[in-house]
Amino acid sequence: MGKERKVRLCVPTANKPGSHRQRVDGVTLQRAWPWVCFYGLGAMIPSRLFSARLRLLEGMGRWTPSTQAVLGPGWLLPQHASPRLLSVSCADGAKHQEPRRKKLLSEKQLKRHFVDHRRVLVRGGRGGDGVSCFHSEPRKEFGGPDGGDGGNGGHVILRVDQQVKSLASVLSRYQGFDGEDGGRKNCFGRNGALLYIRVPLGTLVKEGHEVVADLSHPGDEYVAALGGAGGKGNRFFLANDNRAPVTCTPGQPGQERVLFLELKTVAHAGMVGFPNAGKSSLLRAISNAKPTVASYPFTTLNPHVGIVHYEDHQQIAVADIPGLVRGAHRNRGLGCAFLRHVERCRFLLFVVDLSVPEPWTQVEDLKYELEKYEEGLSARPHAIVANKVDLPEARARLPRLQARLGQKAIALSAATGENLEELLLRLKDLHEEHVANELARGRQPLRW
C-alpha cells in the first residue's frame, strides 16, 4: 500500500487524555486524544476544521468521508479502510466554475417581447475636475503651477445594429462615463469612454414632438447626450501678471435629455392585408422566417421580416405587417401601431383572401386606410396577391376580382405552394425598379 504518513492536529479534541471505541451504524470508530490520524491519506487535517459525512459507496460496502456533514471531533475511521475510498481534498470545494453564458434568444423569443417605442433618459458623463498644485523639486524654489486639466465626460451615442430586432433591450435610463480628475505634473485626466446604445434599423428619435434623428441606414449613429467638459487646472491660468495661480475649475455635468424612440420596420416589400388573409403563411412559404400561423384572426401582433434569396445572391426583405381593419387610420384595432411599419416599405403586396365573398372590396378598403394615414402611401408600386386559390369557391371568384380591379392579380396558395414562382418573379421586378429609381435620384438603395 505504500508508506503511510501522519500529520498531527494542532487543536486538542478533549480535556483529558484517553481513548475509547464506539460503534455507529455498524462501523467501529475510535476516539483518541490529542491527535487524529488518517492512514493512507498522506496528510493530516485538524479535527475541528474537518467536516465529513459517512457515505456508503454503492457496491463497495465501506464508508468514506464527505465534506458536507460533521464528523465528531477526535473520531477515527478504522485503519483497515481502503486509502482509495478515503479521499479528502481542500481543493474540492475551491474548484473554479466557469460562469454560465447567457443563452441566445431565438427569433420567436425575441418577437415575443417585441417593443416598438421607448422613452429613454440619457445623461452624458461628467467632466473631471481640474487640480491646483505646484511643482515641488529640490533646489527649485519657484517650480510654478503644474495642476492638470480634468478629462471630458463620455458621450451617449445611439448606433444602429442589424442584429437587434426591437427596442426591448433598450433601458429607460443611461448614464455616460465620467472623466478622470487632473493630476500633478501637468497630467491631464482620461476622457470618459463612449457609451453606445444598440438600436434596430429604422429607429426614429424624437425630442418632444420634434424628430431629431432618423436611423434608417446600417451603421448610422446619433449623439444622444454630450459629455461635460473637463475642469481646468491652475496651470491653465498661468499668465504674466499671475505667476502663481491657485484657481482651478470643476468639471461640467453632462447633457441630459429625454428622448422618445420609435421603431418603423425597414424592408423592401410590405405585405398588407386584413386579418387571417394568409400573410404569415405566405412569408413562411417564400422565406425562412417562422411567424406564428393559426386559423384565427390577429395571430400576428408584431411585424416579421423574412429574406427572399435569389440565384444571383440578391436578397429582398419582405415584412409581414399585422392585419388591418376598417378604421385603422383612426387607431382602431391598434391600426396606427401597425400602419407605422408600412411607411418604410419601398413597395407593397396587397394580400387578398379569395375565400370571402366580394374580395375586391378588401383592396379598396386597404388603399383607403393607407391614404388616410399618410397621403401618397397607397400610390406606391404594388402587386395584388390573391391567396387561398386552392379552395374551390376561391378559384371561381378570381376572374371577377381581376375584372373589378382592372389589373392582373397573382393567384396562389401559400398552403400548397401553388404559383409561388410568379410572385417571386414579380417581387424581383419591383425591386429592380426601386433600385433603378434610387440610383437615378443619386441615393443608395437599401441593401439587406
Short mmCIF file of N, CA and C in Angstrom, two decimals, residues 81-210:
data_model
loop_
_atom_site.label_atom_id
_atom_site.label_comp_id
_atom_site.label_asym_id
_atom_site.label_seq_id
_atom_site.Cartn_x
_atom_site.Cartn_y
_atom_site.Cartn_z
N ALA A 81 -9.62 0.65 6.49
CA ALA A 81 -10.32 1.27 5.37
C ALA A 81 -9.37 1.48 4.20
N SER A 82 -9.89 1.30 3.01
CA SER A 82 -9.06 1.43 1.82
C SER A 82 -8.66 2.88 1.61
N PRO A 83 -7.40 3.16 1.31
CA PRO A 83 -6.99 4.55 1.10
C PRO A 83 -7.58 5.14 -0.16
N ARG A 84 -7.97 4.31 -1.11
CA ARG A 84 -8.55 4.84 -2.34
C ARG A 84 -9.97 5.34 -2.11
N LEU A 85 -10.67 4.73 -1.12
CA LEU A 85 -12.04 5.15 -0.85
C LEU A 85 -12.08 6.39 0.01
N LEU A 86 -11.00 6.66 0.74
CA LEU A 86 -10.97 7.79 1.65
C LEU A 86 -10.21 8.91 0.97
N SER A 87 -10.93 9.85 0.36
CA SER A 87 -10.28 10.93 -0.39
C SER A 87 -10.86 12.24 0.09
N VAL A 88 -10.02 13.04 0.69
CA VAL A 88 -10.42 14.35 1.17
C VAL A 88 -9.44 15.35 0.60
N SER A 89 -9.92 16.37 0.00
CA SER A 89 -9.07 17.39 -0.57
C SER A 89 -9.65 18.75 -0.28
N CYS A 90 -8.80 19.64 0.16
CA CYS A 90 -9.27 21.01 0.43
C CYS A 90 -9.57 21.75 -0.85
N ALA A 91 -9.05 21.25 -1.97
CA ALA A 91 -9.27 21.95 -3.23
C ALA A 91 -10.58 21.57 -3.89
N ASP A 92 -11.29 20.55 -3.32
CA ASP A 92 -12.54 20.12 -3.95
C ASP A 92 -13.57 21.23 -3.95
N GLY A 93 -13.67 21.93 -2.82
CA GLY A 93 -14.68 22.99 -2.75
C GLY A 93 -14.25 24.28 -3.37
N ALA A 94 -12.97 24.36 -3.78
CA ALA A 94 -12.46 25.60 -4.35
C ALA A 94 -12.22 25.50 -5.84
N LYS A 95 -12.81 24.50 -6.46
CA LYS A 95 -12.64 24.37 -7.90
C LYS A 95 -13.29 25.53 -8.62
N HIS A 96 -12.59 26.00 -9.60
CA HIS A 96 -13.12 27.14 -10.36
C HIS A 96 -14.24 26.69 -11.28
N GLN A 97 -15.37 27.32 -11.16
CA GLN A 97 -16.51 27.02 -12.00
C GLN A 97 -16.76 28.19 -12.92
N GLU A 98 -16.74 27.93 -14.21
CA GLU A 98 -16.96 28.99 -15.18
C GLU A 98 -18.40 29.48 -15.12
N PRO A 99 -18.60 30.79 -15.18
CA PRO A 99 -19.97 31.30 -15.15
C PRO A 99 -20.74 30.89 -16.39
N ARG A 100 -21.99 30.63 -16.20
CA ARG A 100 -22.83 30.22 -17.32
C ARG A 100 -23.06 31.38 -18.27
N ARG A 101 -22.87 31.11 -19.52
CA ARG A 101 -23.09 32.16 -20.51
C ARG A 101 -24.58 32.30 -20.80
N LYS A 102 -24.97 33.52 -21.08
CA LYS A 102 -26.37 33.79 -21.36
C LYS A 102 -26.76 33.17 -22.69
N LYS A 103 -27.81 32.38 -22.66
CA LYS A 103 -28.26 31.70 -23.86
C LYS A 103 -28.90 32.68 -24.82
N LEU A 104 -28.50 32.59 -26.08
CA LEU A 104 -29.04 33.49 -27.09
C LEU A 104 -30.50 33.17 -27.35
N LEU A 105 -31.30 34.22 -27.49
CA LEU A 105 -32.72 34.04 -27.73
C LEU A 105 -32.97 33.78 -29.21
N SER A 106 -33.95 32.96 -29.47
CA SER A 106 -34.33 32.68 -30.85
C SER A 106 -35.18 33.83 -31.39
N GLU A 107 -35.46 33.74 -32.70
CA GLU A 107 -36.27 34.79 -33.33
C GLU A 107 -37.67 34.84 -32.72
N LYS A 108 -38.23 33.68 -32.40
CA LYS A 108 -39.56 33.65 -31.82
C LYS A 108 -39.58 34.26 -30.43
N GLN A 109 -38.53 34.01 -29.64
CA GLN A 109 -38.47 34.59 -28.30
C GLN A 109 -38.25 36.09 -28.36
N LEU A 110 -37.46 36.54 -29.34
CA LEU A 110 -37.25 37.98 -29.46
C LEU A 110 -38.54 38.68 -29.86
N LYS A 111 -39.31 38.08 -30.76
CA LYS A 111 -40.55 38.70 -31.19
C LYS A 111 -41.63 38.63 -30.11
N ARG A 112 -41.49 37.71 -29.17
CA ARG A 112 -42.48 37.59 -28.11
C ARG A 112 -42.49 38.85 -27.24
N HIS A 113 -41.34 39.46 -27.08
CA HIS A 113 -41.22 40.68 -26.28
C HIS A 113 -40.91 41.86 -27.20
N PHE A 114 -41.60 41.94 -28.31
CA PHE A 114 -41.34 42.99 -29.29
C PHE A 114 -41.81 44.33 -28.73
N VAL A 115 -40.93 45.33 -28.82
CA VAL A 115 -41.23 46.69 -28.36
C VAL A 115 -40.85 47.64 -29.49
N ASP A 116 -41.78 48.50 -29.89
CA ASP A 116 -41.51 49.43 -30.98
C ASP A 116 -41.54 50.88 -30.55
N HIS A 117 -41.60 51.16 -29.26
CA HIS A 117 -41.49 52.54 -28.77
C HIS A 117 -40.93 52.50 -27.35
N ARG A 118 -40.14 53.52 -27.02
CA ARG A 118 -39.48 53.53 -25.73
C ARG A 118 -39.14 54.98 -25.35
N ARG A 119 -39.34 55.29 -24.06
CA ARG A 119 -38.92 56.58 -23.51
C ARG A 119 -37.60 56.38 -22.78
N VAL A 120 -36.60 57.18 -23.12
CA VAL A 120 -35.25 56.99 -22.60
C VAL A 120 -34.73 58.30 -22.04
N LEU A 121 -34.19 58.24 -20.83
CA LEU A 121 -33.49 59.37 -20.22
C LEU A 121 -32.00 59.14 -20.38
N VAL A 122 -31.33 60.01 -21.11
CA VAL A 122 -29.89 59.87 -21.36
C VAL A 122 -29.18 61.05 -20.71
N ARG A 123 -28.04 60.76 -20.11
CA ARG A 123 -27.25 61.79 -19.44
C ARG A 123 -25.78 61.54 -19.74
N GLY A 124 -25.12 62.55 -20.27
CA GLY A 124 -23.71 62.42 -20.58
C GLY A 124 -22.86 62.36 -19.33
N GLY A 125 -21.65 61.86 -19.49
CA GLY A 125 -20.74 61.75 -18.36
C GLY A 125 -20.26 63.12 -17.87
N ARG A 126 -19.97 63.19 -16.61
CA ARG A 126 -19.48 64.43 -16.01
C ARG A 126 -17.99 64.58 -16.26
N GLY A 127 -17.56 65.81 -16.51
CA GLY A 127 -16.15 66.07 -16.73
C GLY A 127 -15.36 66.01 -15.44
N GLY A 128 -14.10 65.62 -15.54
CA GLY A 128 -13.23 65.55 -14.37
C GLY A 128 -12.83 66.93 -13.88
N ASP A 129 -12.52 67.04 -12.61
CA ASP A 129 -12.13 68.32 -12.00
C ASP A 129 -10.68 68.63 -12.30
N GLY A 130 -10.41 69.94 -12.43
CA GLY A 130 -9.02 70.39 -12.53
C GLY A 130 -8.35 70.40 -11.17
N VAL A 131 -7.04 70.41 -11.16
CA VAL A 131 -6.26 70.32 -9.92
C VAL A 131 -5.42 71.56 -9.77
N SER A 132 -5.32 72.03 -8.52
CA SER A 132 -4.48 73.18 -8.19
C SER A 132 -3.31 72.69 -7.35
N CYS A 133 -2.12 72.65 -7.92
CA CYS A 133 -0.92 72.24 -7.20
C CYS A 133 0.28 72.89 -7.86
N PHE A 134 1.43 72.81 -7.17
CA PHE A 134 2.65 73.46 -7.65
C PHE A 134 3.77 72.44 -7.71
N HIS A 135 4.67 72.69 -8.62
CA HIS A 135 5.79 71.79 -8.83
C HIS A 135 6.74 71.84 -7.64
N SER A 136 7.09 70.67 -7.14
CA SER A 136 7.98 70.57 -5.99
C SER A 136 9.19 69.74 -6.37
N GLU A 137 10.38 70.37 -6.24
CA GLU A 137 11.62 69.71 -6.61
C GLU A 137 12.76 70.30 -5.80
N PRO A 138 13.68 69.48 -5.34
CA PRO A 138 14.81 70.03 -4.58
C PRO A 138 15.59 71.06 -5.38
N ARG A 139 16.02 72.10 -4.67
CA ARG A 139 16.81 73.20 -5.24
C ARG A 139 16.09 73.91 -6.38
N LYS A 140 14.76 73.84 -6.34
CA LYS A 140 13.97 74.59 -7.31
C LYS A 140 12.84 75.25 -6.55
N GLU A 141 13.09 76.47 -6.15
CA GLU A 141 12.18 77.13 -5.21
C GLU A 141 10.87 77.53 -5.87
N PHE A 142 10.95 78.05 -7.06
CA PHE A 142 9.74 78.52 -7.75
C PHE A 142 9.45 77.58 -8.94
N GLY A 143 8.87 76.47 -8.60
CA GLY A 143 8.58 75.49 -9.66
C GLY A 143 7.41 75.89 -10.55
N GLY A 144 6.50 76.67 -10.02
CA GLY A 144 5.36 77.08 -10.81
C GLY A 144 4.20 76.11 -10.72
N PRO A 145 3.04 76.49 -11.21
CA PRO A 145 1.85 75.61 -11.16
C PRO A 145 2.00 74.44 -12.13
N ASP A 146 1.54 73.28 -11.70
CA ASP A 146 1.57 72.11 -12.58
C ASP A 146 0.31 71.27 -12.44
N GLY A 147 -0.80 71.89 -12.08
CA GLY A 147 -2.07 71.17 -11.99
C GLY A 147 -2.68 70.91 -13.36
N GLY A 148 -3.01 69.67 -13.64
CA GLY A 148 -3.54 69.29 -14.94
C GLY A 148 -5.05 69.46 -15.04
N ASP A 149 -5.53 69.44 -16.27
CA ASP A 149 -6.97 69.56 -16.53
C ASP A 149 -7.66 68.21 -16.36
N GLY A 150 -8.95 68.27 -16.05
CA GLY A 150 -9.74 67.05 -15.96
C GLY A 150 -10.17 66.56 -17.33
N GLY A 151 -10.45 65.28 -17.41
CA GLY A 151 -10.89 64.70 -18.67
C GLY A 151 -12.35 65.01 -18.98
N ASN A 152 -12.68 64.98 -20.25
CA ASN A 152 -14.06 65.24 -20.67
C ASN A 152 -14.94 64.02 -20.38
N GLY A 153 -16.20 64.26 -20.12
CA GLY A 153 -17.14 63.18 -19.91
C GLY A 153 -17.47 62.47 -21.22
N GLY A 154 -17.86 61.22 -21.10
CA GLY A 154 -18.18 60.43 -22.28
C GLY A 154 -19.55 60.73 -22.84
N HIS A 155 -19.66 60.64 -24.17
CA HIS A 155 -20.94 60.85 -24.84
C HIS A 155 -21.78 59.57 -24.78
N VAL A 156 -23.08 59.74 -24.95
CA VAL A 156 -24.02 58.63 -25.11
C VAL A 156 -24.49 58.65 -26.56
N ILE A 157 -24.24 57.56 -27.28
CA ILE A 157 -24.46 57.51 -28.72
C ILE A 157 -25.40 56.37 -29.06
N LEU A 158 -26.37 56.64 -29.91
CA LEU A 158 -27.26 55.62 -30.46
C LEU A 158 -26.64 55.09 -31.74
N ARG A 159 -26.52 53.78 -31.83
CA ARG A 159 -25.91 53.15 -33.00
C ARG A 159 -26.83 52.06 -33.53
N VAL A 160 -26.97 52.03 -34.86
CA VAL A 160 -27.82 51.02 -35.50
C VAL A 160 -27.09 49.69 -35.53
N ASP A 161 -27.76 48.65 -35.09
CA ASP A 161 -27.23 47.29 -35.12
C ASP A 161 -28.29 46.41 -35.77
N GLN A 162 -27.92 45.79 -36.89
CA GLN A 162 -28.89 44.98 -37.62
C GLN A 162 -29.23 43.69 -36.91
N GLN A 163 -28.46 43.30 -35.89
CA GLN A 163 -28.79 42.11 -35.13
C GLN A 163 -29.91 42.37 -34.11
N VAL A 164 -30.18 43.62 -33.81
CA VAL A 164 -31.24 43.98 -32.87
C VAL A 164 -32.53 44.14 -33.65
N LYS A 165 -33.59 43.49 -33.19
CA LYS A 165 -34.85 43.48 -33.93
C LYS A 165 -35.93 44.35 -33.31
N SER A 166 -35.76 44.75 -32.06
CA SER A 166 -36.77 45.59 -31.42
C SER A 166 -36.09 46.43 -30.35
N LEU A 167 -36.88 47.29 -29.72
CA LEU A 167 -36.37 48.17 -28.67
C LEU A 167 -36.50 47.55 -27.29
N ALA A 168 -36.72 46.23 -27.21
CA ALA A 168 -36.89 45.59 -25.92
C ALA A 168 -35.62 45.63 -25.08
N SER A 169 -34.44 45.63 -25.73
CA SER A 169 -33.18 45.63 -24.99
C SER A 169 -32.74 47.03 -24.58
N VAL A 170 -33.45 48.06 -24.98
CA VAL A 170 -33.09 49.44 -24.63
C VAL A 170 -33.64 49.75 -23.24
N LEU A 171 -32.77 50.21 -22.35
CA LEU A 171 -33.19 50.55 -21.00
C LEU A 171 -33.84 51.93 -20.96
N SER A 172 -34.42 52.24 -19.83
CA SER A 172 -35.12 53.52 -19.69
C SER A 172 -34.20 54.64 -19.24
N ARG A 173 -32.97 54.33 -18.84
CA ARG A 173 -32.06 55.36 -18.37
C ARG A 173 -30.63 54.94 -18.66
N TYR A 174 -29.84 55.92 -19.14
CA TYR A 174 -28.43 55.68 -19.43
C TYR A 174 -27.61 56.83 -18.87
N GLN A 175 -26.49 56.49 -18.25
CA GLN A 175 -25.56 57.46 -17.69
C GLN A 175 -24.20 57.24 -18.33
N GLY A 176 -23.65 58.31 -18.93
CA GLY A 176 -22.34 58.21 -19.55
C GLY A 176 -21.23 58.08 -18.53
N PHE A 177 -20.04 57.72 -19.01
CA PHE A 177 -18.89 57.54 -18.15
C PHE A 177 -18.26 58.90 -17.84
N ASP A 178 -17.88 59.09 -16.58
CA ASP A 178 -17.28 60.35 -16.14
C ASP A 178 -15.81 60.39 -16.52
N GLY A 179 -15.33 61.63 -16.70
CA GLY A 179 -13.91 61.82 -16.95
C GLY A 179 -13.12 61.81 -15.65
N GLU A 180 -11.85 61.49 -15.75
CA GLU A 180 -11.00 61.45 -14.57
C GLU A 180 -10.50 62.84 -14.22
N ASP A 181 -10.19 63.03 -12.96
CA ASP A 181 -9.66 64.30 -12.49
C ASP A 181 -8.22 64.47 -12.97
N GLY A 182 -7.79 65.74 -13.04
CA GLY A 182 -6.41 66.02 -13.39
C GLY A 182 -5.46 65.61 -12.28
N GLY A 183 -4.18 65.64 -12.58
CA GLY A 183 -3.18 65.23 -11.60
C GLY A 183 -2.00 66.20 -11.56
N ARG A 184 -1.03 65.86 -10.75
CA ARG A 184 0.18 66.66 -10.65
C ARG A 184 1.02 66.50 -11.90
N LYS A 185 2.03 67.36 -12.00
CA LYS A 185 2.99 67.33 -13.10
C LYS A 185 2.28 67.49 -14.45
N ASN A 186 1.28 68.35 -14.46
CA ASN A 186 0.55 68.67 -15.69
C ASN A 186 -0.09 67.43 -16.33
N CYS A 187 -0.49 66.48 -15.51
CA CYS A 187 -1.14 65.27 -16.04
C CYS A 187 -2.63 65.54 -16.23
N PHE A 188 -3.08 65.34 -17.43
CA PHE A 188 -4.49 65.51 -17.74
C PHE A 188 -5.25 64.23 -17.39
N GLY A 189 -6.50 64.39 -16.97
CA GLY A 189 -7.34 63.23 -16.69
C GLY A 189 -7.80 62.54 -17.97
N ARG A 190 -8.09 61.26 -17.85
CA ARG A 190 -8.56 60.50 -19.01
C ARG A 190 -10.00 60.86 -19.33
N ASN A 191 -10.30 60.94 -20.62
CA ASN A 191 -11.67 61.20 -21.04
C ASN A 191 -12.56 59.99 -20.77
N GLY A 192 -13.83 60.25 -20.49
CA GLY A 192 -14.77 59.16 -20.29
C GLY A 192 -15.01 58.39 -21.57
N ALA A 193 -15.18 57.10 -21.44
CA ALA A 193 -15.41 56.25 -22.62
C ALA A 193 -16.79 56.54 -23.21
N LEU A 194 -16.91 56.28 -24.50
CA LEU A 194 -18.18 56.48 -25.18
C LEU A 194 -19.12 55.33 -24.83
N LEU A 195 -20.37 55.66 -24.60
CA LEU A 195 -21.40 54.67 -24.28
C LEU A 195 -22.31 54.52 -25.49
N TYR A 196 -22.32 53.33 -26.08
CA TYR A 196 -23.13 53.06 -27.27
C TYR A 196 -24.39 52.30 -26.87
N ILE A 197 -25.50 52.74 -27.42
CA ILE A 197 -26.78 52.09 -27.22
C ILE A 197 -27.19 51.48 -28.56
N ARG A 198 -27.34 50.17 -28.59
CA ARG A 198 -27.70 49.48 -29.83
C ARG A 198 -29.20 49.56 -30.06
N VAL A 199 -29.56 50.05 -31.23
CA VAL A 199 -30.97 50.19 -31.61
C VAL A 199 -31.17 49.51 -32.94
N PRO A 200 -32.38 49.06 -33.25
CA PRO A 200 -32.62 48.39 -34.54
C PRO A 200 -32.67 49.38 -35.69
N LEU A 201 -32.55 48.83 -36.86
CA LEU A 201 -32.63 49.63 -38.08
C LEU A 201 -34.04 50.19 -38.24
N GLY A 202 -34.13 51.48 -38.55
CA GLY A 202 -35.43 52.13 -38.71
C GLY A 202 -35.92 52.84 -37.46
N THR A 203 -35.02 53.14 -36.51
CA THR A 203 -35.42 53.81 -35.28
C THR A 203 -35.53 55.32 -35.52
N LEU A 204 -36.63 55.87 -35.08
CA LEU A 204 -36.89 57.30 -35.18
C LEU A 204 -36.70 57.91 -33.80
N VAL A 205 -35.89 58.95 -33.70
CA VAL A 205 -35.57 59.59 -32.43
C VAL A 205 -36.32 60.92 -32.36
N LYS A 206 -37.12 61.08 -31.31
CA LYS A 206 -37.90 62.30 -31.12
C LYS A 206 -37.58 62.92 -29.77
N GLU A 207 -37.59 64.24 -29.75
CA GLU A 207 -37.47 65.00 -28.50
C GLU A 207 -38.70 65.90 -28.41
N GLY A 208 -39.63 65.50 -27.55
CA GLY A 208 -40.93 66.16 -27.57
C GLY A 208 -41.70 65.69 -28.78
N HIS A 209 -42.13 66.64 -29.61
CA HIS A 209 -42.82 66.30 -30.86
C HIS A 209 -41.93 66.53 -32.08
N GLU A 210 -40.68 66.80 -31.86
CA GLU A 210 -39.75 67.10 -32.95
C GLU A 210 -38.88 65.88 -33.25
#
